[in-house]
C-alpha positions as CSV (number, residue, x, y, z in Angstrom):
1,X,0.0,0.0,0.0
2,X,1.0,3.4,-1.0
3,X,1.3,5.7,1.8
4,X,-0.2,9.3,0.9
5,X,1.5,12.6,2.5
6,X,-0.8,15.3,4.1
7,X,-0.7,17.8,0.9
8,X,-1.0,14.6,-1.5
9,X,-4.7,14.4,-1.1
10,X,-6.1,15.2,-4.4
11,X,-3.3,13.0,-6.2
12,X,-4.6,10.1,-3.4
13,X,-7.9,10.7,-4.1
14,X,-7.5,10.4,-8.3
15,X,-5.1,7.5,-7.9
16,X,-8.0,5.6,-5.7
17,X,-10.4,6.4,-8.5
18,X,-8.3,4.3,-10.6
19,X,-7.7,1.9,-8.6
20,X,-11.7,1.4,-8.4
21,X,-12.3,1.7,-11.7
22,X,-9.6,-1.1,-12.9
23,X,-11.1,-3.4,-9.9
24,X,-14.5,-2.8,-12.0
25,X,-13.2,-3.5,-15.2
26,X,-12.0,-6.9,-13.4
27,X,-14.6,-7.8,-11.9
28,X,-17.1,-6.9,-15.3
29,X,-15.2,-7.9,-18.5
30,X,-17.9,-6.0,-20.6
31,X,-17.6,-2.6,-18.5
32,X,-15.2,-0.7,-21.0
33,X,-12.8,2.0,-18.6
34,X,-10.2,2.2,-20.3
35,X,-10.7,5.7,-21.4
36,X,-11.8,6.6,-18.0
37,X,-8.3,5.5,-16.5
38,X,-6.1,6.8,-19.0
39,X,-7.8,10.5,-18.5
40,X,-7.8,9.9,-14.9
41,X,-4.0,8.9,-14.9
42,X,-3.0,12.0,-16.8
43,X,-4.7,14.0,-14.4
44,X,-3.2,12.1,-11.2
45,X,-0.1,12.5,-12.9
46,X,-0.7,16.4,-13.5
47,X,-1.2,17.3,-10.1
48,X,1.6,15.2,-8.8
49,X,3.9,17.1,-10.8
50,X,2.2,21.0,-10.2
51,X,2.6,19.9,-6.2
52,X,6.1,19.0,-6.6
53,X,7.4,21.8,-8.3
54,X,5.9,23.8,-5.8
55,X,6.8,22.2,-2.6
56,X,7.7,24.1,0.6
57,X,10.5,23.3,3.0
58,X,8.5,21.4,5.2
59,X,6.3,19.7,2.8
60,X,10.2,18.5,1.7
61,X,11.0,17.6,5.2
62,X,8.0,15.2,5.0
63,X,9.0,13.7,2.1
64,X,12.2,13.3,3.4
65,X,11.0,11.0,6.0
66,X,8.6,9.2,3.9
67,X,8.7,5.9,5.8
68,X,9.1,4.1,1.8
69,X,11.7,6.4,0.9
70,X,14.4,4.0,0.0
71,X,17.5,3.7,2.6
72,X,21.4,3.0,2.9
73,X,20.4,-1.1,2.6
74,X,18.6,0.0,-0.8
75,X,21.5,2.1,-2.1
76,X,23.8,-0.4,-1.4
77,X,22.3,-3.4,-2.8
78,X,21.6,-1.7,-5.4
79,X,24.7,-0.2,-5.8
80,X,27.7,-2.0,-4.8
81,X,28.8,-5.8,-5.5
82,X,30.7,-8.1,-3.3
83,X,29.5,-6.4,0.2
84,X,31.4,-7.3,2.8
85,X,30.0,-5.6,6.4
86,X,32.2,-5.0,8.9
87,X,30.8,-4.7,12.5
88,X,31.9,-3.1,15.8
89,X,33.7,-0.4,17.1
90,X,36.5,-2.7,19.0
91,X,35.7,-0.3,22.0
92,X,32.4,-0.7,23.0
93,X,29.9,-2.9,20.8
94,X,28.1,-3.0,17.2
95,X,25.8,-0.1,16.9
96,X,22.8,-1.4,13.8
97,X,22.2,2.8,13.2
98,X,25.4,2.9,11.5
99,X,26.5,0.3,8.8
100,X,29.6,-0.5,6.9
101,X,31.8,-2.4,5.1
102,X,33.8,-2.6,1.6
103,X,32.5,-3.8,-1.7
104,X,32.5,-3.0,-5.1
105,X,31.2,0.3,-7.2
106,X,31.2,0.2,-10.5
107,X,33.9,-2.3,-10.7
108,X,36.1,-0.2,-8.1
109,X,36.9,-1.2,-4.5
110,X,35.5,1.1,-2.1
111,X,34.4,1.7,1.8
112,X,30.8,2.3,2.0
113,X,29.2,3.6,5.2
114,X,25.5,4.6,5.9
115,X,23.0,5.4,8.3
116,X,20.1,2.7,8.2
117,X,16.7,3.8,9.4
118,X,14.7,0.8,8.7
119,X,11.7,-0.1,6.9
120,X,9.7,-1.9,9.4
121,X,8.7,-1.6,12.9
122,X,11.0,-4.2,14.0
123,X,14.0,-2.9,11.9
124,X,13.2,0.8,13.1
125,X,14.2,-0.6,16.6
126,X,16.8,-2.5,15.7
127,X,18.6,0.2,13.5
128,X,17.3,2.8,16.6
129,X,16.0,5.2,13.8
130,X,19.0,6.0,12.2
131,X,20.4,7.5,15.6
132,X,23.9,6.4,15.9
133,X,25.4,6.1,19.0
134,X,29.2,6.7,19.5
135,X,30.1,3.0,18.7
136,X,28.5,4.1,15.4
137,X,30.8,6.2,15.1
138,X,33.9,5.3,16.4
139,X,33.3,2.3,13.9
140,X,32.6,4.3,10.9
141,X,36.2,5.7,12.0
142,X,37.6,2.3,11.6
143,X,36.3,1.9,8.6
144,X,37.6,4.7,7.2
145,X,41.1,4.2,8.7
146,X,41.1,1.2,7.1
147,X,40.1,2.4,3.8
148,X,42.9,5.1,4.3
149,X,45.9,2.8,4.7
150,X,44.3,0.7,1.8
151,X,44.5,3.5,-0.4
152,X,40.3,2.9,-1.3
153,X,37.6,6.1,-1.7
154,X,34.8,6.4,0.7
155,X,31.1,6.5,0.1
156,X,28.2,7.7,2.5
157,X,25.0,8.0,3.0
158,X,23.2,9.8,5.2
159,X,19.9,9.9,6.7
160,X,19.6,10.3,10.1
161,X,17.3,13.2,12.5
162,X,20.6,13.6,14.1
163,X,22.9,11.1,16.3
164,X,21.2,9.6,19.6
165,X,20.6,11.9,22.5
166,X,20.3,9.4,25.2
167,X,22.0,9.2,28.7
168,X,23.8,6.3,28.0
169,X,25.0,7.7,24.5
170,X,26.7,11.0,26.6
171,X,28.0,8.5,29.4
172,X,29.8,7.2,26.3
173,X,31.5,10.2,25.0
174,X,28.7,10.9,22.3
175,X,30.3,14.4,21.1
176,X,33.9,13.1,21.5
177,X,32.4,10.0,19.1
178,X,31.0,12.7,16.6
179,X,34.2,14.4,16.5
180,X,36.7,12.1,16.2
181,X,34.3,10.8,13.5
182,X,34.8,14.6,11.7
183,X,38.2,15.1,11.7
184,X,38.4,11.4,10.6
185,X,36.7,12.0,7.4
186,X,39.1,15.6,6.9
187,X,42.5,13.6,7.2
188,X,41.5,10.9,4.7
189,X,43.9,10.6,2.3
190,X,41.3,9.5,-0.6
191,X,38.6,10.7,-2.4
192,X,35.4,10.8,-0.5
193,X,31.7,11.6,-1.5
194,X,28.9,12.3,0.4
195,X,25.0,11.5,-0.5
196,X,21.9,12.9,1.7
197,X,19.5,10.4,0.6
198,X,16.8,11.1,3.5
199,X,17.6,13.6,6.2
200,X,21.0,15.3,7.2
201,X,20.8,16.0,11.0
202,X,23.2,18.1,12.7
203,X,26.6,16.4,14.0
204,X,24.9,13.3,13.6
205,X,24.9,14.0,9.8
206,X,28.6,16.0,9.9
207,X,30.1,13.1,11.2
208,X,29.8,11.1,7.8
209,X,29.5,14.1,5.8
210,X,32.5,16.1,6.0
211,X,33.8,15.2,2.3
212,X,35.6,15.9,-0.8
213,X,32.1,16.1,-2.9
214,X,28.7,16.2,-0.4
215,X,25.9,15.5,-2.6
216,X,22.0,15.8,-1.8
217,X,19.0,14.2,-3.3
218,X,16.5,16.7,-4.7
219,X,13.7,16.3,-1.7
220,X,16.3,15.5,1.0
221,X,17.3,18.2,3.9
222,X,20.2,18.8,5.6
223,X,20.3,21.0,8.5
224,X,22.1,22.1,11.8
225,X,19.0,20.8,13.9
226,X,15.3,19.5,13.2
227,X,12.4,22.0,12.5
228,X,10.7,20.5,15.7
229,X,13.8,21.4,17.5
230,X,14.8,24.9,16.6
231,X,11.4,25.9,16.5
232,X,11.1,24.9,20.5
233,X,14.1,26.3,20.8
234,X,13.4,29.9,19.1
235,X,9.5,30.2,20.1
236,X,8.8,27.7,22.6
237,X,6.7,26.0,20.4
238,X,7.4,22.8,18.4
239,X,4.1,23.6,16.1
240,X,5.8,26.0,14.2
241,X,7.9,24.1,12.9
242,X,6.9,24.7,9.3
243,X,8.6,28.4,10.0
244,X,11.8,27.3,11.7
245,X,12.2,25.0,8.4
246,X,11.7,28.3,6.0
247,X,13.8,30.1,7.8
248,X,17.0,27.6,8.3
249,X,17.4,27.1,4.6
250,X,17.6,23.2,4.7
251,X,16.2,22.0,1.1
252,X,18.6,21.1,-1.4
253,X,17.9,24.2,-3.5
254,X,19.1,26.9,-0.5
255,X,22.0,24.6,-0.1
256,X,23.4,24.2,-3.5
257,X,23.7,28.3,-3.3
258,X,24.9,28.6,-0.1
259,X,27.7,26.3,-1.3
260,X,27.2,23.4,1.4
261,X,26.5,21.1,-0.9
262,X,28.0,20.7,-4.8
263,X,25.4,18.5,-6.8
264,X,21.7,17.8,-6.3
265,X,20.2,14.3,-7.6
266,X,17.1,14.5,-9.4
267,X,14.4,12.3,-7.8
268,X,11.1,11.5,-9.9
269,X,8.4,13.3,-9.6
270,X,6.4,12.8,-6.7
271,X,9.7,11.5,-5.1
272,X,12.1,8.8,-4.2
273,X,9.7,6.6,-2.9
274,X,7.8,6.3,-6.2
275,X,10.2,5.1,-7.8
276,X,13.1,3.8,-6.0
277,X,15.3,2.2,-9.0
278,X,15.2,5.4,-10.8
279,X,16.6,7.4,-8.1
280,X,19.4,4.6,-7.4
281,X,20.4,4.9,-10.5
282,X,20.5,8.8,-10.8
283,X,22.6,8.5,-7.2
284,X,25.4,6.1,-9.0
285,X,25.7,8.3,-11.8
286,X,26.1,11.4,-9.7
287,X,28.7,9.4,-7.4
288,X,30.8,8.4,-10.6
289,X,30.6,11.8,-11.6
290,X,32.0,13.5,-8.7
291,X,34.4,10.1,-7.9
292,X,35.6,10.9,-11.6
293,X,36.6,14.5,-10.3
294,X,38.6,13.5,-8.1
295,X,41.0,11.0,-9.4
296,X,44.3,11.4,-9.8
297,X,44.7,13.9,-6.8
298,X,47.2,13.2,-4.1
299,X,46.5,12.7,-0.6
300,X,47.7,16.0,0.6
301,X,45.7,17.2,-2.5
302,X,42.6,16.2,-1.2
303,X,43.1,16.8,2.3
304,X,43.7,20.8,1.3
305,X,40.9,20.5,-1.1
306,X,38.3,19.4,1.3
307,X,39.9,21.9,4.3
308,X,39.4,24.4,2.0
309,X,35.7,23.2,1.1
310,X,34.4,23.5,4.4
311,X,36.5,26.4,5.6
312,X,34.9,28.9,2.8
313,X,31.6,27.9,3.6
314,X,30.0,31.0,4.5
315,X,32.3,33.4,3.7
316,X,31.5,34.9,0.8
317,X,27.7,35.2,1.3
């Protein structure tokens, strides 16, 4: 079953009609509807695209947590051969919110590392919503210390409302985790690329995302703190969100010209989630790209190029 956001309605409402009339036309071989789905089709498909061209921030921050937006596992099975996970921090423990390993893209060895919200109720809890905790992160460090001394690039994904804020998480030496994880990605001595497939939250994001190319699909958001969170914080009142994510600039689009980010990936129209394959694809293409870009530079090549990245943005605004 499809699962309709809020300001979807009147595309939810056509599609059903369809849906009916082909259950009709099943049920009655001599009931001739054809017509009527094809002109019913067009117009579902009409108003799916005239709200998507349209859409606010926080209509974008709901599709970016559309619970069948496709995730890290969905990227990497669909793009990278011969996965190998990796597990554990050789600290603490294995932390689920965080996965990793090496494989193959494209025919090229490479690191991957994600954050895995899950798809299901029981993989939700397992994964902990995509909120890493700092074994999370101190393994993602090992991973990419290993992909250092192997000389292999890096590839993340991230989608995450930001790393987890629990007691036990802090007892653990969360923000040490998240920066060690930060200055891990700066000192790699390969080329490194970055996707926001979902949402990019905060240090929880940063800590993954600090690399040579940082690219964003076109509905994803990538932001400092939630819009629950910063509007409680600015007005005391979490119900105005929809003006905290106006304001913070967190869509793709306000990104791309603030310099944050380098490339967007198109998504289809009506998003990711309608058609997961497509936007897989798009991603691969836009990580070859940028991968492409990169080749050839030395490691103290990239490590200036990436300082110098992150230390101009905002500067020049």
């Amino acid at each position: 079953m499809r699962t309709y956001l809020d300001f979807e309605k009147p595309v939810a409402e056509l599609e059903g009609k369809v849906e009916e009339l082909r259950r009709m036309g099943e049920a009655d071989d001599a009931v001739a509807i054809s017509d009527d789905v094809t002109r019913l089709e067009d117009k579902a498909s009409q108003a799916l695209l005239e709200i998507y061209a349209a859409l606010t921030p926080w209509q974008k921050t709901q599709v970016a947590r559309h619970p069948q937006r496709p995730h890290f596992r969905d990227f990497c099975e669909g793009l990278i051969s011969d996965f190998t996970p990796l597990a554990g921090d050789r600290k603490f423990g294995e932390d689920e919110a965080v996965m990793g390993g090496f494989g193959r893209f494209r025919g090229e060895a490479v690191c991957v590392i994600g954050q895995e919200k899950g798809s299901d109720t029981q993989a939700r809890i397992r994964h902990n919503f995509g909120m890493a905790r700092p074994e999370g992160y101190r393994k993602a460090v090992r991973l990419m210390e290993l992909a250092d001394r192997f000389g292999l690039p890096v590839l993340s994904f991230v989608d995450t409302a930001g790393a987890y804020p629990g007691i036990e998480a802090e007892e653990r030496g969360q923000a040490e985790a998240i920066a060690r994880s930060t200055e891990a990605c700066l000192g790699l001595g390969t080329p490194s690329v970055a996707l926001v497939i979902g949402e990019g939250g905060s240090g929880g994001a940063i800590a993954i995302a600090t690399a040579s190319k940082v690219l964003m699909l076109e509905h994803a958001i990538y932001s400092v703190i939630s819009p629950e969170g910063a509007a409680s914080i600015l007005w005391r009142d979490s119900a105005r969100a929809q003006d905290a994510a106006t304001n913070m600039k967190i869509t793709a689009q306000d990104l791309l010209k603030l310099g944050v980010i380098d490339r967007i990936v198109k998504e289809p129209i009506g998003g990711a989630h309608r058609d997961p394959q497509a936007v897989i694809e798009s991603a691969g293409d836009a990580i070859a790209a940028a991968l492409s870009d990169l080749a050839g530079k030395d490691p103290d090549a990239l490590r200036a190029h990436r300082a110098d990245k992150f230390l101009a943005i905002g500067r020049n605004l």
